Short mmCIF file of C-alpha atoms and ligand atoms in Angstrom, two decimals:
data_model
loop_
_atom_site.label_atom_id
_atom_site.label_comp_id
_atom_site.label_asym_id
_atom_site.label_seq_id
_atom_site.Cartn_x
_atom_site.Cartn_y
_atom_site.Cartn_z
CA MET S 1 -9.15 -42.17 15.50
CA PRO S 2 -6.93 -43.61 12.75
CA GLN S 3 -5.21 -41.08 10.52
CA PRO S 4 -6.40 -41.29 6.90
CA ALA S 5 -3.66 -42.80 4.72
CA SER S 6 -3.80 -39.89 2.30
CA PRO S 7 -5.85 -37.07 3.85
CA ARG S 8 -7.81 -34.71 1.63
CA ILE S 9 -6.85 -31.17 2.65
CA ALA S 10 -8.57 -28.05 1.36
CA ILE S 11 -6.38 -24.96 0.80
CA LEU S 12 -7.91 -21.52 0.71
CA GLY S 13 -7.08 -17.98 1.67
CA PHE S 14 -8.08 -14.36 1.98
CA SER S 15 -5.24 -12.02 2.85
CA ILE S 16 -5.19 -8.25 2.86
CA GLU S 17 -4.41 -5.60 5.47
CA CYS S 18 -7.02 -2.83 5.36
CA ASN S 19 -6.58 0.80 6.34
CA LYS S 20 -10.02 2.26 6.98
CA PHE S 21 -8.80 5.69 5.92
CA ALA S 22 -7.61 4.54 2.45
CA PRO S 23 -9.69 4.19 -0.76
CA PRO S 24 -11.45 0.79 -1.18
CA ALA S 25 -9.79 -2.34 -2.59
CA THR S 26 -11.50 -3.96 -5.57
CA LYS S 27 -11.27 -7.38 -7.20
CA ALA S 28 -8.79 -5.79 -9.63
CA HIS S 29 -6.31 -5.28 -6.77
CA PHE S 30 -6.42 -9.02 -5.97
CA LEU S 31 -6.18 -9.98 -9.65
CA ALA S 32 -3.09 -7.78 -9.92
CA ARG S 33 -1.36 -9.72 -7.12
CA THR S 34 -2.81 -13.19 -6.46
CA TYR S 35 -6.24 -14.55 -7.27
CA LEU S 36 -6.31 -18.29 -7.88
CA GLU S 37 -8.87 -21.08 -7.83
CA GLY S 38 -8.61 -24.88 -7.83
CA ASP S 39 -5.41 -26.67 -8.85
CA ASP S 40 -3.80 -23.38 -9.92
CA ILE S 41 -3.15 -22.68 -6.22
CA LEU S 42 -0.97 -25.80 -5.96
CA THR S 43 0.81 -25.13 -9.24
CA GLU S 44 1.66 -21.59 -8.18
CA ALA S 45 2.56 -22.59 -4.59
CA ARG S 46 5.08 -25.11 -5.95
CA ALA S 47 6.53 -22.68 -8.55
CA PRO S 48 10.10 -21.40 -8.06
CA THR S 49 8.99 -17.73 -7.86
CA PRO S 50 5.32 -17.65 -6.81
CA THR S 51 3.33 -14.40 -6.77
CA MET S 52 1.74 -15.23 -3.40
CA LEU S 53 3.28 -14.59 0.03
CA PRO S 54 5.25 -17.62 1.26
CA GLU S 55 2.94 -19.16 3.91
CA THR S 56 1.00 -21.30 1.44
CA PRO S 57 4.16 -22.47 -0.40
CA GLY S 58 5.63 -23.30 3.03
CA PHE S 59 2.50 -25.20 4.03
CA VAL S 60 2.41 -27.17 0.78
CA ALA S 61 6.13 -28.02 0.90
CA ALA S 62 5.88 -29.23 4.50
CA MET S 63 2.80 -31.32 3.73
CA ASP S 64 4.57 -32.80 0.69
CA ALA S 65 7.57 -33.69 2.84
CA ALA S 66 5.53 -35.24 5.67
CA GLY S 67 3.83 -37.99 3.68
CA PRO S 68 0.99 -38.72 1.30
CA TRP S 69 -1.88 -36.21 1.08
CA GLN S 70 -4.39 -34.98 -1.45
CA PRO S 71 -4.36 -31.19 -1.63
CA VAL S 72 -7.57 -29.65 -2.88
CA GLY S 73 -7.16 -26.07 -4.07
CA ILE S 74 -10.26 -24.00 -3.28
CA ALA S 75 -9.61 -20.25 -3.75
CA LEU S 76 -6.84 -17.89 -2.70
CA ALA S 77 -7.16 -14.11 -2.85
CA MET S 78 -4.27 -11.90 -1.76
CA SER S 79 -3.59 -8.21 -2.27
CA GLU S 80 -1.23 -5.47 -1.23
CA PRO S 81 -2.52 -3.54 1.79
CA ASN S 82 -5.23 -1.09 0.83
CA GLY S 83 -8.54 0.34 1.99
CA PRO S 84 -11.58 -1.82 2.92
CA VAL S 85 -12.45 -4.52 0.36
CA GLU S 86 -15.57 -3.89 -1.68
CA HIS S 87 -18.14 -6.08 0.06
CA GLY S 88 -19.51 -7.41 -3.23
CA PHE S 89 -16.16 -8.99 -4.06
CA PHE S 90 -15.89 -10.49 -0.57
CA THR S 91 -19.31 -12.16 -0.83
CA GLU S 92 -18.40 -13.39 -4.33
CA LEU S 93 -15.24 -14.94 -2.86
CA LEU S 94 -17.20 -16.50 0.03
CA ASP S 95 -19.65 -18.02 -2.46
CA THR S 96 -16.80 -19.43 -4.53
CA ILE S 97 -15.17 -20.91 -1.43
CA ALA S 98 -18.47 -22.40 -0.22
CA ARG S 99 -19.30 -23.90 -3.61
CA ARG S 100 -15.87 -25.45 -4.07
CA LEU S 101 -15.70 -26.75 -0.46
CA LYS S 102 -19.05 -28.48 -0.85
CA ALA S 103 -17.97 -29.99 -4.16
CA ALA S 104 -14.72 -31.23 -2.57
CA SER S 105 -16.39 -32.84 0.46
CA PRO S 106 -15.75 -35.04 2.34
CA LEU S 107 -12.52 -33.42 3.47
CA ASP S 108 -10.12 -34.45 6.23
CA GLY S 109 -8.73 -30.98 6.99
CA VAL S 110 -8.53 -27.34 5.94
CA TYR S 111 -5.69 -24.83 5.76
CA ILE S 112 -6.64 -21.15 5.62
CA CYS S 113 -4.09 -18.50 4.72
CA ALA S 114 -5.44 -15.42 6.49
CA HIS S 115 -4.12 -12.01 7.42
CA GLY S 116 -6.38 -10.92 10.25
CA ALA S 117 -6.56 -7.18 9.53
CA ALA S 118 -9.00 -7.29 6.62
CA LEU S 119 -12.08 -5.10 6.43
CA THR S 120 -14.82 -4.94 3.89
CA THR S 121 -16.93 -1.90 3.15
CA ALA S 122 -19.67 -3.56 5.26
CA GLU S 123 -17.89 -5.93 7.69
CA ASP S 124 -15.25 -5.37 10.38
CA ASP S 125 -14.46 -9.06 10.93
CA PRO S 126 -14.36 -10.70 7.49
CA GLU S 127 -11.98 -13.41 8.74
CA GLY S 128 -14.58 -14.37 11.35
CA VAL S 129 -17.23 -14.55 8.63
CA LEU S 130 -14.94 -16.64 6.41
CA PHE S 131 -14.15 -19.09 9.23
CA GLU S 132 -17.86 -19.40 10.03
CA THR S 133 -18.57 -20.25 6.39
CA VAL S 134 -15.81 -22.87 6.31
CA ARG S 135 -16.79 -24.43 9.65
CA GLY S 136 -20.43 -24.48 8.62
CA ILE S 137 -19.57 -26.63 5.60
CA VAL S 138 -16.90 -29.00 6.92
CA GLY S 139 -18.52 -29.52 10.34
CA ALA S 140 -17.16 -29.49 13.89
CA ASN S 141 -14.86 -32.52 13.60
CA VAL S 142 -12.70 -31.62 10.61
CA PRO S 143 -9.46 -29.88 11.71
CA VAL S 144 -9.08 -26.31 10.49
CA VAL S 145 -5.71 -24.55 10.82
CA ALA S 146 -5.12 -20.91 9.91
CA SER S 147 -2.02 -18.76 9.67
CA PHE S 148 -2.03 -15.02 10.33
CA ASP S 149 0.02 -11.91 9.77
CA LEU S 150 1.61 -10.40 12.89
CA HIS S 151 -0.65 -7.36 12.40
CA ALA S 152 -3.86 -9.41 12.83
CA ASN S 153 -6.74 -7.90 14.79
CA VAL S 154 -8.23 -10.94 16.49
CA SER S 155 -11.87 -11.65 17.36
CA ASP S 156 -13.03 -14.45 19.64
CA ARG S 157 -14.87 -15.94 16.68
CA MET S 158 -11.61 -16.20 14.73
CA VAL S 159 -9.97 -18.12 17.57
CA GLN S 160 -12.87 -20.42 18.45
CA LEU S 161 -13.83 -21.51 14.92
CA ILE S 162 -10.40 -22.96 14.11
CA ASP S 163 -8.30 -25.65 15.79
CA ALA S 164 -4.87 -24.01 15.65
CA PHE S 165 -3.93 -20.32 15.41
CA ILE S 166 -0.49 -19.77 13.88
CA GLY S 167 0.75 -16.14 13.73
CA TYR S 168 3.97 -14.70 12.32
CA ARG S 169 6.64 -14.04 14.92
CA THR S 170 8.93 -11.65 13.01
CA ASN S 171 8.59 -8.03 11.88
CA PRO S 172 9.86 -7.49 9.18
CA HIS S 173 7.95 -10.67 8.26
CA LEU S 174 10.75 -13.09 7.46
CA ASP S 175 9.15 -16.24 8.91
CA MET S 176 6.12 -16.54 6.63
CA ARG S 177 7.33 -19.78 5.05
CA GLU S 178 8.20 -21.26 8.46
CA ARG S 179 4.74 -20.42 9.83
CA GLY S 180 3.16 -22.13 6.82
CA ALA S 181 5.26 -25.19 7.63
CA GLU S 182 4.22 -24.92 11.28
CA ALA S 183 0.57 -24.87 10.19
CA ALA S 184 1.23 -28.11 8.30
CA ALA S 185 2.80 -29.71 11.38
CA ALA S 186 -0.19 -28.63 13.49
CA LEU S 187 -2.60 -30.06 10.93
CA ARG S 188 -0.75 -33.40 10.87
CA GLU S 189 -1.09 -33.59 14.67
CA LEU S 190 -4.78 -32.77 14.50
CA LEU S 191 -5.27 -35.42 11.81
CA ALA S 192 -3.67 -37.90 14.20
CA GLY S 193 -6.36 -37.14 16.75
CA VAL S 194 -4.89 -34.38 18.96
CA LYS S 195 -7.56 -31.97 20.25
CA THR S 196 -6.78 -28.35 21.11
CA THR S 197 -8.12 -25.53 23.21
CA ARG S 198 -7.43 -21.89 22.38
CA VAL S 199 -7.27 -18.90 24.70
CA ARG S 200 -7.16 -15.27 23.61
CA LEU S 201 -6.40 -12.25 25.79
CA ARG S 202 -6.52 -8.71 24.46
CA LEU S 203 -4.76 -5.75 26.03
CA PRO S 204 -6.11 -2.16 25.93
CA ILE S 205 -3.05 -1.22 23.87
CA VAL S 206 -3.23 -0.40 20.14
CA PRO S 207 0.50 -0.27 19.40
CA PRO S 208 1.70 2.28 16.83
CA THR S 209 3.29 0.34 13.97
CA VAL S 210 6.85 1.47 14.68
CA THR S 211 6.71 -0.03 18.20
CA LEU S 212 6.11 -3.55 16.86
CA LEU S 213 9.59 -4.48 15.67
CA THR S 214 10.80 -7.89 16.78
CA ALA S 215 14.58 -7.30 16.86
CA ALA S 216 14.23 -5.48 20.20
CA GLY S 217 11.63 -3.76 22.36
CA PRO S 218 8.63 -4.71 24.49
CA TYR S 219 6.81 -6.54 21.71
CA ALA S 220 9.90 -8.60 20.89
CA GLU S 221 10.15 -9.51 24.58
CA MET S 222 6.52 -10.69 24.70
CA ILE S 223 7.12 -12.96 21.71
CA GLU S 224 10.35 -14.25 23.23
CA LEU S 225 8.63 -14.98 26.55
CA GLY S 226 6.03 -17.05 24.69
CA GLN S 227 8.72 -19.05 22.91
CA GLN S 228 10.59 -19.66 26.17
CA ARG S 229 7.43 -21.11 27.71
CA MET S 230 6.74 -23.59 24.92
CA GLY S 231 6.27 -27.06 26.43
CA PRO S 232 4.62 -30.37 25.64
CA GLU S 233 1.16 -28.98 26.41
CA ILE S 234 1.54 -25.87 24.23
CA MET S 235 1.17 -26.16 20.44
CA ASN S 236 1.58 -22.48 19.54
CA VAL S 237 1.92 -19.05 21.12
CA SER S 238 1.03 -16.09 18.89
CA VAL S 239 1.37 -12.50 20.08
CA MET S 240 -0.47 -10.37 17.54
CA GLY S 241 0.41 -6.69 17.40
CA GLY S 242 -2.69 -5.73 15.46
CA PHE S 243 -3.14 -3.04 12.83
CA ALA S 244 -4.35 0.24 14.29
CA TYR S 245 -5.69 1.75 11.04
CA SER S 246 -8.37 -0.96 10.66
CA ASP S 247 -10.19 0.90 13.49
CA THR S 248 -12.34 -2.01 14.68
CA ALA S 249 -13.72 -3.16 18.01
CA LYS S 250 -11.34 -6.13 17.84
CA ASN S 251 -8.21 -3.94 17.69
CA GLY S 252 -5.59 -4.42 20.39
CA LEU S 253 -2.42 -6.27 21.20
CA SER S 254 -3.52 -9.91 21.66
CA VAL S 255 -2.05 -13.12 23.00
CA ILE S 256 -3.41 -16.36 21.53
CA VAL S 257 -2.31 -19.69 22.94
CA THR S 258 -3.20 -22.97 21.26
CA ALA S 259 -2.80 -25.81 23.77
CA ARG S 260 -2.98 -29.57 23.33
CA GLY S 261 -6.20 -29.90 25.25
CA ASP S 262 -4.93 -28.26 28.45
CA LYS S 263 -7.00 -25.12 28.89
CA ALA S 264 -5.46 -24.26 32.27
CA ALA S 265 -1.97 -24.25 30.77
CA ALA S 266 -3.11 -22.09 27.86
CA THR S 267 -4.82 -19.61 30.18
CA ALA S 268 -1.88 -19.33 32.56
CA LEU S 269 0.58 -18.69 29.74
CA ALA S 270 -1.63 -16.15 27.98
CA ARG S 271 -2.01 -14.28 31.26
CA GLU S 272 1.71 -14.26 31.95
CA ILE S 273 2.51 -12.78 28.51
CA ALA S 274 -0.34 -10.26 28.65
CA GLN S 275 0.78 -9.11 32.10
CA TYR S 276 4.32 -8.61 30.77
CA GLY S 277 2.96 -6.47 27.93
CA TRP S 278 0.86 -4.42 30.34
CA ASP S 279 3.80 -3.89 32.71
CA ASN S 280 5.73 -2.48 29.72
CA ARG S 281 2.93 -0.31 28.35
CA ALA S 282 4.95 2.89 28.67
CA ARG S 283 7.24 1.59 25.91
CA PHE S 284 4.48 1.47 23.25
CA TYR S 285 4.79 5.15 22.30
CA PRO S 286 6.55 6.15 19.06
CA LYS S 287 9.64 8.36 18.88
CA LEU S 288 10.04 9.88 15.41
CA THR S 289 12.48 12.42 13.95
CA PRO S 290 11.04 15.82 12.90
CA LEU S 291 11.32 16.68 9.20
CA ASP S 292 13.75 19.61 9.58
CA GLU S 293 16.10 17.45 11.64
CA ALA S 294 15.93 14.67 9.03
CA VAL S 295 16.70 17.11 6.21
CA GLY S 296 19.71 18.39 8.17
CA GLN S 297 21.01 14.84 8.58
CA ALA S 298 20.55 14.11 4.85
CA LEU S 299 22.33 17.34 3.88
CA ALA S 300 25.23 16.51 6.18
CA ALA S 301 25.51 12.93 4.86
CA GLY S 302 25.58 14.27 1.28
CA ARG S 303 28.29 16.82 2.01
CA ASP S 304 30.58 14.80 4.26
CA PRO S 305 31.64 11.36 2.93
CA SER S 306 33.21 10.52 6.31
CA LEU S 307 29.72 10.36 7.86
CA ARG S 308 27.70 7.17 7.73
CA ALA S 309 25.09 6.88 4.98
CA LEU S 310 21.53 7.06 6.28
CA ALA S 311 18.17 5.48 5.44
CA PHE S 312 15.12 7.70 5.94
CA ALA S 313 11.78 5.93 6.34
CA ASP S 314 8.58 7.75 5.40
CA VAL S 315 6.62 5.61 7.84
CA ALA S 316 3.48 7.73 7.40
CA ASP S 317 3.09 6.93 3.69
CA ASN S 318 3.71 3.20 3.71
CA PRO S 319 1.94 1.33 0.90
CA GLY S 320 2.39 -1.73 3.11
CA GLY S 321 -0.17 -0.18 5.46
CA GLY S 322 -2.54 1.24 2.88
CA GLY S 323 -0.60 4.47 2.19
CA ARG S 324 -0.68 5.64 -1.42
CA GLY S 325 3.12 5.85 -1.77
CA ASN S 326 2.91 9.26 -3.35
CA THR S 327 3.09 11.99 -0.69
CA MET S 328 5.62 14.70 -1.50
CA PHE S 329 6.57 16.00 1.96
CA LEU S 330 9.96 14.28 2.20
CA LEU S 331 10.94 14.36 -1.50
CA ARG S 332 10.10 18.02 -1.77
CA ALA S 333 12.02 18.89 1.41
CA PHE S 334 15.11 16.96 0.25
CA ALA S 335 15.03 18.49 -3.25
CA GLU S 336 14.38 22.06 -2.10
CA ALA S 337 17.11 21.87 0.56
CA GLY S 338 19.61 20.63 -2.04
CA VAL S 339 20.32 17.18 -0.60
CA GLU S 340 23.05 15.42 -2.63
CA GLY S 341 23.71 11.75 -3.33
CA ALA S 342 20.22 10.57 -2.35
CA LEU S 343 18.09 7.75 -3.76
CA PHE S 344 14.36 8.03 -3.19
CA GLY S 345 11.69 5.43 -3.75
CA ILE S 346 9.35 4.20 -4.65
CA ILE S 347 6.80 6.84 -5.66
CA TYR S 348 3.52 5.53 -7.07
CA ASP S 349 2.64 7.76 -10.02
CA PRO S 350 1.58 5.89 -13.20
CA ASP S 351 1.00 9.13 -15.17
CA LEU S 352 4.50 10.41 -14.49
CA ALA S 353 6.11 7.02 -15.23
CA ALA S 354 4.23 6.83 -18.54
CA GLU S 355 5.30 10.36 -19.46
CA ALA S 356 8.95 9.54 -18.75
CA HIS S 357 8.69 6.51 -21.05
CA THR S 358 7.25 8.76 -23.78
CA HIS S 359 10.16 11.19 -23.44
CA GLY S 360 12.90 8.55 -23.32
CA LEU S 361 16.31 8.45 -21.64
CA HIS S 362 18.25 11.63 -20.81
CA TYR S 363 15.25 13.86 -21.56
CA ASN S 364 14.92 17.02 -19.45
CA PHE S 365 11.39 18.05 -18.51
CA THR S 366 9.25 19.35 -15.67
CA ALA S 367 8.02 16.40 -13.63
CA HIS S 368 4.48 16.97 -12.37
CA PHE S 369 3.81 14.60 -9.48
CA ASN S 370 0.27 13.60 -8.47
CA ARG S 371 -1.62 15.15 -11.36
CA ALA S 372 -4.29 12.54 -10.46
CA GLU S 373 -4.61 13.17 -6.74
CA THR S 374 -5.81 10.22 -4.66
CA THR S 375 -5.99 11.52 -1.07
CA ASN S 376 -5.66 14.87 0.62
CA PHE S 377 -2.10 13.91 1.62
CA SER S 378 -1.14 13.33 -2.05
CA GLU S 379 -0.36 16.95 -2.96
CA THR S 380 0.86 17.98 -6.39
CA TRP S 381 4.46 19.09 -6.80
CA SER S 382 6.57 19.96 -9.86
CA ALA S 383 10.32 20.03 -10.34
CA PRO S 384 12.86 20.04 -13.19
CA ALA S 385 13.87 16.42 -13.83
CA ARG S 386 15.97 14.27 -16.14
CA VAL S 387 15.14 10.70 -17.12
CA VAL S 388 18.11 8.57 -16.02
CA ALA S 389 16.65 5.06 -16.32
CA LEU S 390 13.57 3.23 -17.60
CA SER S 391 12.27 -0.28 -16.87
CA ASP S 392 9.19 -2.45 -17.48
CA GLY S 393 9.06 -3.08 -13.71
CA ASN S 394 9.06 -6.88 -13.92
CA CYS S 395 11.39 -8.29 -11.28
CA VAL S 396 11.88 -11.02 -8.70
CA GLY S 397 12.25 -9.89 -5.08
CA ARG S 398 15.84 -10.29 -3.90
CA ARG S 399 15.79 -9.81 -0.14
CA GLY S 400 13.34 -9.43 2.76
CA ILE S 401 9.57 -9.97 2.56
CA TYR S 402 9.50 -10.12 -1.25
CA ALA S 403 12.48 -12.47 -1.66
CA GLY S 404 11.80 -15.02 -4.39
CA GLN S 405 8.41 -13.54 -5.36
CA ARG S 406 7.52 -12.49 -8.88
CA LEU S 407 6.59 -8.79 -8.85
CA ALA S 408 5.22 -6.42 -11.47
CA LEU S 409 5.67 -2.71 -10.79
CA GLY S 410 4.51 -1.66 -14.25
CA PRO S 411 6.43 0.93 -16.27
CA CYS S 412 9.09 2.50 -14.01
CA ALA S 413 11.37 5.50 -14.39
CA ALA S 414 14.30 6.89 -12.43
CA LEU S 415 14.29 10.69 -12.48
CA ALA S 416 17.17 12.93 -11.37
CA ILE S 417 15.89 15.96 -9.48
CA GLY S 418 18.95 17.90 -8.39
CA GLY S 419 20.96 15.58 -6.16
CA VAL S 420 18.03 13.22 -5.57
CA THR S 421 17.31 10.28 -7.88
CA VAL S 422 13.72 9.15 -7.47
CA VAL S 423 12.19 5.90 -8.73
CA VAL S 424 8.61 6.27 -9.98
CA VAL S 425 6.45 3.14 -10.44
CA SER S 426 3.03 2.27 -11.88
CA HIS S 427 1.85 -0.35 -9.36
CA ARG S 428 1.64 0.63 -5.71
CA LEU S 429 4.05 -1.40 -3.56
CA GLN S 430 6.08 -0.66 -0.46
CA CYS S 431 9.79 -0.06 -0.91
CA ALA S 432 10.95 -3.15 0.96
CA ASP S 433 13.43 -4.63 -1.52
CA PRO S 434 16.70 -3.20 -2.90
CA VAL S 435 15.83 -4.70 -6.28
CA PHE S 436 13.48 -1.75 -6.92
CA PHE S 437 16.57 0.48 -7.20
CA GLU S 438 18.93 -2.14 -8.60
CA MET S 439 16.68 -2.96 -11.57
CA MET S 440 17.06 0.71 -12.55
CA GLY S 441 20.86 0.39 -12.47
CA LEU S 442 21.14 2.48 -9.28
CA ASP S 443 23.91 1.63 -6.82
CA ILE S 444 22.63 1.71 -3.24
CA ALA S 445 26.12 1.19 -1.81
CA LYS S 446 27.24 4.46 -3.38
CA ALA S 447 24.27 6.52 -2.15
CA ARG S 448 24.87 8.91 0.76
CA SER S 449 21.27 8.56 1.79
CA ILE S 450 18.20 6.67 0.75
CA ALA S 451 14.56 7.47 1.46
CA VAL S 452 11.95 4.72 1.40
CA LYS S 453 8.16 4.63 1.47
CA SER S 454 8.01 1.81 4.00
CA ARG S 455 7.25 1.50 7.71
CA GLY S 456 9.55 -1.34 8.69
CA HIS S 457 9.79 -4.10 6.07
CA PHE S 458 12.60 -2.21 4.33
CA ARG S 459 14.74 -3.23 7.30
CA GLY S 460 14.68 -6.85 6.12
CA GLY S 461 15.60 -5.88 2.55
CA PHE S 462 18.15 -3.10 3.02
CA ASP S 463 19.98 -4.56 6.04
CA GLU S 464 22.99 -5.25 3.82
CA PHE S 465 23.45 -1.48 3.47
CA PHE S 466 21.92 0.08 6.59
CA GLY S 467 22.04 -1.18 10.18
CA PRO S 468 19.48 -0.12 12.81
CA ALA S 469 21.65 2.86 13.89
CA GLN S 470 21.58 4.25 10.32
CA ILE S 471 17.78 4.31 10.11
CA VAL S 472 15.78 7.52 10.67
CA GLU S 473 11.99 7.27 11.03
CA VAL S 474 10.67 10.66 9.93
CA ASP S 475 7.54 12.28 11.37
CA LEU S 476 5.36 13.31 8.39
CA PRO S 477 1.64 13.57 7.65
CA GLY S 478 0.03 10.53 6.04
CA LEU S 479 -2.45 7.67 6.08
CA THR S 480 -0.07 5.48 8.10
CA SER S 481 1.36 7.96 10.58
CA PRO S 482 2.27 6.23 13.85
CA MET S 483 1.04 9.35 15.66
CA LEU S 484 -2.37 7.83 16.30
CA LYS S 485 -3.85 10.92 17.95
CA ARG S 486 -3.98 12.54 14.48
CA PHE S 487 -6.74 10.18 13.28
CA GLU S 488 -10.48 10.27 13.90
CA TRP S 489 -11.21 6.86 15.39
CA THR S 490 -14.75 5.57 15.54
CA ARG S 491 -14.52 1.86 16.37
CA LEU S 492 -11.36 1.35 18.43
CA PRO S 493 -12.08 0.12 21.96
CA ARG S 494 -11.63 3.08 24.32
CA PRO S 495 -9.99 4.01 26.57
CA VAL S 496 -6.83 2.64 25.02
CA ILE S 497 -3.08 3.24 25.05
CA PRO S 498 -1.61 5.39 23.43
CA LEU S 499 -4.69 7.57 22.85
CA ASP S 500 -6.11 7.95 26.33
CA GLU S 501 -5.04 8.64 29.89
CA GLY S 502 -6.05 6.49 32.83
CA VAL S 503 -6.36 3.20 30.92
CA ALA S 504 -6.93 0.25 33.27
CA PHE S 505 -6.33 -3.48 32.79
CA SER S 506 -6.82 -6.32 35.20
CA LEU S 507 -6.42 -10.05 34.80
CA SER S 508 -8.27 -10.85 38.02
ZN1 LIG A 601 2.07 -7.38 8.75
#
């Protein structure tokens, strides 16, 4: 089949990670981050500091570099992690995508920017529904390539309705742009006539988030094994960690191999990687530091400058996993114990940020946190505070997953509470970038400790200041606690590691 001289490629996307236990996501959440239709997708993807995550810019840049093409922007909706998406917005988006795809036909190919851990209030596999809609319009012979977050929960439908499955390979996610470029390379091959087969294997393991780092550990080794086995017959190996808090029947550590037509090769490789994961199942259990121990370490770091500075991660209240970014357990413990020299961020509390702006710099007042409570973890707490910095919250990410992206945190304030300086923001975002402190004039290098509302992406932003040995993952209550036994699961496949005993798995 001759390759079209200038193929018409549709670009669309739906990307959000949904925590079933968090309040629903609305259209407003997408509008606040990225909601684009038509040519605006291309304009924004080619902008120097786009608001969208980098896979689509990476895809567009690689397609631009590889030769003539006609990109056709369809619709792209992206939000910070949250609760399930209101189903009405999802069907509205599907209708928009369907209408624009039909109007753009005939097409030569499709790129879909997906996440894989979306939910709606009525659907556990919205990516599968989206792919079905797309395939139903473009037909069986038009290549469809999709990219996925490493936390994707993968259904068979998702794998079989597309021609190439391209998942992130790093956590923190620092390869988003590269995976977008890889999706472009895959699409160019498919346009040239290459046919693929895909194989998916799912393990009865729902890994707690903190066990899915890719610098070291069993998950890193599975990914590495896949990359070592890349050969002429293999187009892509994706090992998807999944996102426990979606609580769906498709949850579970999954291996997806896209092969250039050779199903036997794809199957053999998927089995080898899955077996490796199963043989290492005992390593998918979290080890966190109790709160009193963490407070002791922070106190010691504040008192003794000869000790290393420490970074404390509130992994259980991670806005990057649907947490509200406002629980008080760690802040309250640090402040009440008298921790010195600490930076704390970022707390989502629009009311408090607005009040600080009303008062102005250097004002002393009683800061009431969480006067508008959002979950039963978001308890109120009050403390004497002084306004030490104010900002409009507009910034460009400097390092890690937000690098180069335009971000709006809304009105922000830095408040001194005893020896702890806490940054309060008006738009919920995970604390993955040092710029959130730096834009307030705070010097991270001088802090004796820092506490972040982030599960793991802070590692890619704060690595200039804190190496792995300086990071303390604290065990606290919250919507994103890695202690999975604390949640009431209704849809997860059972029995499953780490929730149950006597879990069996066989490849034969
Ligand atoms: Zn992710």
